[in-house]
PDB file of C-alpha atoms in Angstrom:
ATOM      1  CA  UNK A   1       2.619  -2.307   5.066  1.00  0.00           C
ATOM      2  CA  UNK A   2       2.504   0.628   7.523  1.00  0.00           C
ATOM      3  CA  UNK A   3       5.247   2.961   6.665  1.00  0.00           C
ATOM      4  CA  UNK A   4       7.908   4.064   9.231  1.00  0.00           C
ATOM      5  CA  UNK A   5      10.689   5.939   7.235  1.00  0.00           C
ATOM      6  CA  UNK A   6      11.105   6.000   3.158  1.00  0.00           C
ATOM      7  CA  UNK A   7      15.308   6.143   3.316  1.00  0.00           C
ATOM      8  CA  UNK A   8      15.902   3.672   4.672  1.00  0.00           C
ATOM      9  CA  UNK A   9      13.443   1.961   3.899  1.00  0.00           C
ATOM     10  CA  UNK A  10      11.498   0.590   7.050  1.00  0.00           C
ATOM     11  CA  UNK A  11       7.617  -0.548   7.409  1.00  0.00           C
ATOM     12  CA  UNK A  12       5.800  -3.228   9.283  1.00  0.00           C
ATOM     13  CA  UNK A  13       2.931  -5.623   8.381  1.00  0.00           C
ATOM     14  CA  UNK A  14      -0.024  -4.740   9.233  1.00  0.00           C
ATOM     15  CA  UNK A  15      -1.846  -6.593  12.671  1.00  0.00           C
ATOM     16  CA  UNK A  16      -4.761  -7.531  10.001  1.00  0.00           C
ATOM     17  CA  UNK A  17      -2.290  -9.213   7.561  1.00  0.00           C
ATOM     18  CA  UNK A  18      -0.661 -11.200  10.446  1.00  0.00           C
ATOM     19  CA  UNK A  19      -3.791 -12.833  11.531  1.00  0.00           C
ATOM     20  CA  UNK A  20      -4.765 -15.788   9.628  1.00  0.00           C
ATOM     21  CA  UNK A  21      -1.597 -17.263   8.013  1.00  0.00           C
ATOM     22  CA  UNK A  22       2.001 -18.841   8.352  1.00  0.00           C
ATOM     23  CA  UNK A  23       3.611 -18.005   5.671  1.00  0.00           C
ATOM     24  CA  UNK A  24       3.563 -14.092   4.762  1.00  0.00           C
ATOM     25  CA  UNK A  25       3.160 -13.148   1.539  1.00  0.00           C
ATOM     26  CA  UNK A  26       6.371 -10.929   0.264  1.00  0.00           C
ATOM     27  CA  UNK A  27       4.351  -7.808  -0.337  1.00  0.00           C
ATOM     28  CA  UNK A  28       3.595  -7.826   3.194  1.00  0.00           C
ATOM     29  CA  UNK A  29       6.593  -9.002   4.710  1.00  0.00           C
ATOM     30  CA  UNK A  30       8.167  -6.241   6.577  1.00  0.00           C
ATOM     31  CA  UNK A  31      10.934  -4.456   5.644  1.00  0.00           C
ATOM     32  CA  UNK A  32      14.136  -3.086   8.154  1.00  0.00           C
ATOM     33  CA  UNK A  33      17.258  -1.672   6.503  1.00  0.00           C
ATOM     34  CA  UNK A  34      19.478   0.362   8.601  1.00  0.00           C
ATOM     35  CA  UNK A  35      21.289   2.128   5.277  1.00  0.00           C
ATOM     36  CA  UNK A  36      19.835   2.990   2.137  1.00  0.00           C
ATOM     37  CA  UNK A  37      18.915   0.603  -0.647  1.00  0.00           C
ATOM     38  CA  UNK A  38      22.192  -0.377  -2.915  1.00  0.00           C
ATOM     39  CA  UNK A  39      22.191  -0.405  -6.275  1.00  0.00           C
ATOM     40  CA  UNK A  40      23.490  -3.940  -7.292  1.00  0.00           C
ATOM     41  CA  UNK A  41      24.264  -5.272 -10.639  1.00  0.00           C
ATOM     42  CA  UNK A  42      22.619  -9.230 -10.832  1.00  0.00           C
ATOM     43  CA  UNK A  43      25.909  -9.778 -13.524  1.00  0.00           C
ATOM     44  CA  UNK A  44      28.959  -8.381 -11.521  1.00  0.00           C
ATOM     45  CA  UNK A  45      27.974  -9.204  -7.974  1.00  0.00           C
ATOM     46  CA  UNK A  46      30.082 -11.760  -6.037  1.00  0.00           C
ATOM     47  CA  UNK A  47      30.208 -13.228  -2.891  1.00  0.00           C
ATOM     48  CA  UNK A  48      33.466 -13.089  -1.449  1.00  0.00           C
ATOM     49  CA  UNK A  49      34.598 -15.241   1.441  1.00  0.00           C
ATOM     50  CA  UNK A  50      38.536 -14.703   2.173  1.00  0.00           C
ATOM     51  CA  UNK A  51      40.330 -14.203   5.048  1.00  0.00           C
ATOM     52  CA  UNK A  52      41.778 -17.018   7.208  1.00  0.00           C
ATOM     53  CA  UNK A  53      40.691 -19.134   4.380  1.00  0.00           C
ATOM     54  CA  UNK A  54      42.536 -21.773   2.508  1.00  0.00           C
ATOM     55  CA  UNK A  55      40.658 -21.260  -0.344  1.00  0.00           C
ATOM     56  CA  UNK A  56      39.294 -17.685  -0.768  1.00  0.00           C
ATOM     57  CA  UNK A  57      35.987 -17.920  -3.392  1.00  0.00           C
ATOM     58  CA  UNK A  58      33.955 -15.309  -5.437  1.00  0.00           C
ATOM     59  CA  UNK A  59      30.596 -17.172  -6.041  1.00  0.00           C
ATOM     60  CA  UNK A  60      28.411 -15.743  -8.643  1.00  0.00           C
ATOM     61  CA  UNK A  61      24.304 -16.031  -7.643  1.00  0.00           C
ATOM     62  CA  UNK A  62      24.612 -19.219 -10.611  1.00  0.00           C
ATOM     63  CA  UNK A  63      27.578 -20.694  -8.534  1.00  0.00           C
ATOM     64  CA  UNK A  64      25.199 -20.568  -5.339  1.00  0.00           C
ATOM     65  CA  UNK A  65      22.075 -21.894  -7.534  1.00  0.00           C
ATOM     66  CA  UNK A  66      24.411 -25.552  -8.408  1.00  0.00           C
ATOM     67  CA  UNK A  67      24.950 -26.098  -4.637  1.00  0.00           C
ATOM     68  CA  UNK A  68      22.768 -28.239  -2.211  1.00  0.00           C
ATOM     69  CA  UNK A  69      19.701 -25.758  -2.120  1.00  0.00           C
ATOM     70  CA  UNK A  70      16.765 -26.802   0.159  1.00  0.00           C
ATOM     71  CA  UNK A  71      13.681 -25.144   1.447  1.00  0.00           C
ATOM     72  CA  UNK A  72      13.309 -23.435   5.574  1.00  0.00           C
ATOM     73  CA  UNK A  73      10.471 -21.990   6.603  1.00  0.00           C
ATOM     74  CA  UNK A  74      11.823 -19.338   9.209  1.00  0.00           C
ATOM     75  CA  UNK A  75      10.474 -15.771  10.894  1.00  0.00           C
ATOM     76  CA  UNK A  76      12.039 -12.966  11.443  1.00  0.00           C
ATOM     77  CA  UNK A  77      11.489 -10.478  14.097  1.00  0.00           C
ATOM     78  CA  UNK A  78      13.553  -7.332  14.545  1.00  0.00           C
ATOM     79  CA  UNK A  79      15.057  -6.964  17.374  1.00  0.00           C
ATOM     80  CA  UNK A  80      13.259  -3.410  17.979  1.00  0.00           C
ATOM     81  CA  UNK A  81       9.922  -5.204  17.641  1.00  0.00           C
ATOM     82  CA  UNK A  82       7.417  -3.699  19.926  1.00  0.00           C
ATOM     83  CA  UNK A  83       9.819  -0.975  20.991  1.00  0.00           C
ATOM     84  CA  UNK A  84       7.109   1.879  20.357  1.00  0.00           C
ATOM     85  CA  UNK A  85       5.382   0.379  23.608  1.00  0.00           C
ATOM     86  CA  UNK A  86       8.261   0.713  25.930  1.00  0.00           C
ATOM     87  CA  UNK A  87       7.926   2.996  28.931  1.00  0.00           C
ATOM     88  CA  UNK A  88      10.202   5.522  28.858  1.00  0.00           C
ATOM     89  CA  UNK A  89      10.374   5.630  25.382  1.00  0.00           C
ATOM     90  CA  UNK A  90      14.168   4.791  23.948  1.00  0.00           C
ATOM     91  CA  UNK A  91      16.000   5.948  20.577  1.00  0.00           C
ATOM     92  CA  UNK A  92      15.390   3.646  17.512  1.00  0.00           C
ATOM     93  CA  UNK A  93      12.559   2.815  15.117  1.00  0.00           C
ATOM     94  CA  UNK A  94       8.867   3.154  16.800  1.00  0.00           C
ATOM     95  CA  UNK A  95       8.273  -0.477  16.073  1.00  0.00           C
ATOM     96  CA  UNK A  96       4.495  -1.624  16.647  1.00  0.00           C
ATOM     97  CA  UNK A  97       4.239  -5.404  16.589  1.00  0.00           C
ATOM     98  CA  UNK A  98       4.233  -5.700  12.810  1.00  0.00           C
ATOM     99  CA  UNK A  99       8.238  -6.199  12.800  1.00  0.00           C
ATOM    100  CA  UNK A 100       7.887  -9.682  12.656  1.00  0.00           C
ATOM    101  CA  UNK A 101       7.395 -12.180   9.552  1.00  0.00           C
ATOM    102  CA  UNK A 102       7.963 -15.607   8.263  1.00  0.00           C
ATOM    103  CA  UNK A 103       8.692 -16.878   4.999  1.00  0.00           C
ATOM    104  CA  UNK A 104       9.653 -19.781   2.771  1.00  0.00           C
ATOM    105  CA  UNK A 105      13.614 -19.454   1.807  1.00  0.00           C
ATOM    106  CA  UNK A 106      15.330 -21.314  -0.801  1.00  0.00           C
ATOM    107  CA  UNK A 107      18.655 -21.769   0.545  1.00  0.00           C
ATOM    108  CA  UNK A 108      22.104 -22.729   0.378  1.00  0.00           C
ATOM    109  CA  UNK A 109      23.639 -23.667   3.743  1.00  0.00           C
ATOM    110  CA  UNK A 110      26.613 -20.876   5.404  1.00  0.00           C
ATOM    111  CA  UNK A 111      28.450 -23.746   6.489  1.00  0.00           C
ATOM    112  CA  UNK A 112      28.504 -25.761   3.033  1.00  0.00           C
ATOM    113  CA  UNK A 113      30.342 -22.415   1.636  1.00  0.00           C
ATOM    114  CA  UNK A 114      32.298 -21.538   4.402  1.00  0.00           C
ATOM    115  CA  UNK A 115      33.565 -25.486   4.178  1.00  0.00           C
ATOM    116  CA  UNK A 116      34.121 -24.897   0.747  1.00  0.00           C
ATOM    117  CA  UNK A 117      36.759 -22.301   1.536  1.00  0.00           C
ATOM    118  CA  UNK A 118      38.620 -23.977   4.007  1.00  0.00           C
ATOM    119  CA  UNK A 119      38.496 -21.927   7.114  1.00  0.00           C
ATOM    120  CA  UNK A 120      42.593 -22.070   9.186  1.00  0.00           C
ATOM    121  CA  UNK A 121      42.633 -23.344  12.517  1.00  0.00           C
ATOM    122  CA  UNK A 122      42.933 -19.930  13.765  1.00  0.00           C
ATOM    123  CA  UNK A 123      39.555 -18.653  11.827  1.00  0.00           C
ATOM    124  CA  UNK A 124      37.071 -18.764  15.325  1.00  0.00           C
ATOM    125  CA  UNK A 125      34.618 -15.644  13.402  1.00  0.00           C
ATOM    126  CA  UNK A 126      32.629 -14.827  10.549  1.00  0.00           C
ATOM    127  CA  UNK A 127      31.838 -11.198   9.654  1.00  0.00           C
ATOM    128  CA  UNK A 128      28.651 -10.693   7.483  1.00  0.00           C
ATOM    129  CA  UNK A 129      29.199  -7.587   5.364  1.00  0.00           C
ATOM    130  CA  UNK A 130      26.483  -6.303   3.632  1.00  0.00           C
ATOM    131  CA  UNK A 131      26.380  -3.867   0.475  1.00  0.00           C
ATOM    132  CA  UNK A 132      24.513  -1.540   2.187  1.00  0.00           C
ATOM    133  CA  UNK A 133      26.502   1.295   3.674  1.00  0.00           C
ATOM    134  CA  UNK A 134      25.922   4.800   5.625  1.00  0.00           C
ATOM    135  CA  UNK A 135      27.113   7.112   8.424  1.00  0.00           C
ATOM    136  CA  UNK A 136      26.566   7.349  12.199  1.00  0.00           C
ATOM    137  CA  UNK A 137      25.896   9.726  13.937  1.00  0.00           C
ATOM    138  CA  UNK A 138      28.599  11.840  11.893  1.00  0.00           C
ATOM    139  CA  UNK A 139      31.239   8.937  11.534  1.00  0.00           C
ATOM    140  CA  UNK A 140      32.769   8.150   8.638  1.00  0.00           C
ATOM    141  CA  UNK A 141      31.116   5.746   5.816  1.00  0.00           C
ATOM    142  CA  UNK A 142      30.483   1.870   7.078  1.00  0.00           C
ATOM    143  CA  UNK A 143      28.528  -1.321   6.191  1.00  0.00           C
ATOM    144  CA  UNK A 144      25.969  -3.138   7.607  1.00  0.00           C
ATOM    145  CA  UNK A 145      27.584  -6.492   9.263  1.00  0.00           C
ATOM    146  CA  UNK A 146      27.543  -8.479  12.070  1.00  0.00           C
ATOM    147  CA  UNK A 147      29.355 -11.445  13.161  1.00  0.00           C
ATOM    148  CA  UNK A 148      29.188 -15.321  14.299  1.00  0.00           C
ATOM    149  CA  UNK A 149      32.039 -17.364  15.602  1.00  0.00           C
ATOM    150  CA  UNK A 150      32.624 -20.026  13.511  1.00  0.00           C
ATOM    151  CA  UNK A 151      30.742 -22.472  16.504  1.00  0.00           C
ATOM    152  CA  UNK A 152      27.620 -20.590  16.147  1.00  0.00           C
ATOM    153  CA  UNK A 153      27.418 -20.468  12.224  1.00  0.00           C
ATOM    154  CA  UNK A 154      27.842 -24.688  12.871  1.00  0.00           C
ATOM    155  CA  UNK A 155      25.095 -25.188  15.541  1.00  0.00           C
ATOM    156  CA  UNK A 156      22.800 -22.439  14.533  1.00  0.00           C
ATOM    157  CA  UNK A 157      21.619 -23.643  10.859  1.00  0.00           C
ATOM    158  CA  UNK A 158      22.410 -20.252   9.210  1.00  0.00           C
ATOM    159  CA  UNK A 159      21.577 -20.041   5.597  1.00  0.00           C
ATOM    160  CA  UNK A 160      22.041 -17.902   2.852  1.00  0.00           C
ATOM    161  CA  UNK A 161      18.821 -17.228   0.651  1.00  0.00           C
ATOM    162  CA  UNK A 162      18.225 -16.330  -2.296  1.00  0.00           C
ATOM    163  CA  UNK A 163      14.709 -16.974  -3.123  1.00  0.00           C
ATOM    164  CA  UNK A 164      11.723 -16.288  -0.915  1.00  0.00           C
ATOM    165  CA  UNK A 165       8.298 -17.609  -1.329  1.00  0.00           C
ATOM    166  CA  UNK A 166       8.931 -19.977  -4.614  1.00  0.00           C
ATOM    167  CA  UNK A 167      10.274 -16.217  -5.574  1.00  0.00           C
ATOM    168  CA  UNK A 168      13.692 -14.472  -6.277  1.00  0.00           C
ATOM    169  CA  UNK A 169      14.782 -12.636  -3.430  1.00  0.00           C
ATOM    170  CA  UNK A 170      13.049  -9.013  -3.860  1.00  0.00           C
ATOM    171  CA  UNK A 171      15.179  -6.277  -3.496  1.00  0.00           C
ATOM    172  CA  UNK A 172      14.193  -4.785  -0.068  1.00  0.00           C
ATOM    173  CA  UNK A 173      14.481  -8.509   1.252  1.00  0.00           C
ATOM    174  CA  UNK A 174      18.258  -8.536   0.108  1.00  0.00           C
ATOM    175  CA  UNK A 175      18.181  -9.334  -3.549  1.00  0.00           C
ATOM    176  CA  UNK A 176      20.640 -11.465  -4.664  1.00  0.00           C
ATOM    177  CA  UNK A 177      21.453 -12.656  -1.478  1.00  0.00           C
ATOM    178  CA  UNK A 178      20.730 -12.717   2.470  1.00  0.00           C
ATOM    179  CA  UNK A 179      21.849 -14.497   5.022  1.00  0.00           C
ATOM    180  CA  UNK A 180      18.823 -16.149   7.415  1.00  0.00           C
ATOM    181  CA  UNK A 181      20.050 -17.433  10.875  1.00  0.00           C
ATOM    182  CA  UNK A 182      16.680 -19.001  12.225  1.00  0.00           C
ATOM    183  CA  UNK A 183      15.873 -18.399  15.902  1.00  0.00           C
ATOM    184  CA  UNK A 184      18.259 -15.165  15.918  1.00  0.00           C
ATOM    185  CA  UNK A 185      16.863 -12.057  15.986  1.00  0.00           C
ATOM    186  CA  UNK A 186      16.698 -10.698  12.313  1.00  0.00           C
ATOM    187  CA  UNK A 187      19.607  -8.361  12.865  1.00  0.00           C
ATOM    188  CA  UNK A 188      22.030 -11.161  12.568  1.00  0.00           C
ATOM    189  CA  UNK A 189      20.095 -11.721   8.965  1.00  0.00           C
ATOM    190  CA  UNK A 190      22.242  -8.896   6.833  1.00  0.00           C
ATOM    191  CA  UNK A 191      21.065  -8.554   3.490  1.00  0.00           C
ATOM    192  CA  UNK A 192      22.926  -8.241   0.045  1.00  0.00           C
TER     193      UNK A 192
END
């Protein structure tokens, strides 16, 4: 990987290690995180879906394991791929062509576990709210998230993943969980 930035974390694959191959290994799949690394505990973590739910749920990483969990090949790009070669120059990571990667996920459907909760007929977004969290620019303390409407999440095939590869999810890939919305740019795929 070619090193951008230690905290965050951020490096792209190499151009030799994206010739020759479809599936990139997970050593060499590159790495994007906006905020620093958190520090997650396997045993306590939950995923919480509530709001205009009927049902709100806290699913443990063995609750997500029992549901329907197949296999999607998918890449990622960042959004900011290539961005180093952009005349004039704008603010952001200096992005070769190496910000771009596809993998094997084990997954378990967004929609199955939003179903599961019931969304109200006035629910029309979801927000995905990462663990990781940092400051702005001098603002105050936020997460990572990003949202879908409820349409989107439906047509779009967005997943969450939890293994990558045949492999638990490493941590810098989102370990225990990321969401993976194929054909998005990897933005929209907020980890933890």
């Amino acid at each position: 990987l070619v090193m951008h930035r230690e905290e965050p974390l951020n490096c792209e694959t190499s151009i030799p290690a994206l010739i020759g191959g479809v599936v990139m290994p997970n050593a060499r799949f590159y790495v994007r995180n906006h905020f620093p690394t958190p520090t997650l505990n396997p045993e306590t973590w939950r995923l919480d879906v509530a709001g205009l739910v009927e049902r709100p749920l806290q699913l443990t990483l063995r609750d997500l394991h029992t549901l329907p969990s197949p296999t999607l090949v998918a890449t990622l790009e960042c959004a900011g791929n290539g961005r180093s070669l952009l005349e004039p120059k704008v603010d952001g990571e200096q992005w070769r062509l190496g910000a771009a990667s596809t993998a094997e996920w084990t997954v378990v459907p967004l929609i199955e576990v939003i179903d599961r909760a019931g969304p109200l007929p006035e629910a029309v977004a979801v927000v995905l709210r990462g663990a990781d969290s940092g400051s702005i620019e001098g603002s105050e303390s936020i997460h990572f998230e990003r949202g879908l409407s409820l349409d989107e999440v439906r047509s779009s095939d967005a997943v969450l993943a939890y293994a990558m590869n045949g492999d638990p999810l490493p941590l810098q890939h989102g370990y225990p969980l990321r969401v993976v919305v194929p054909g998005w740019y990897a933005v929209t795929s907020v980890k933890w």
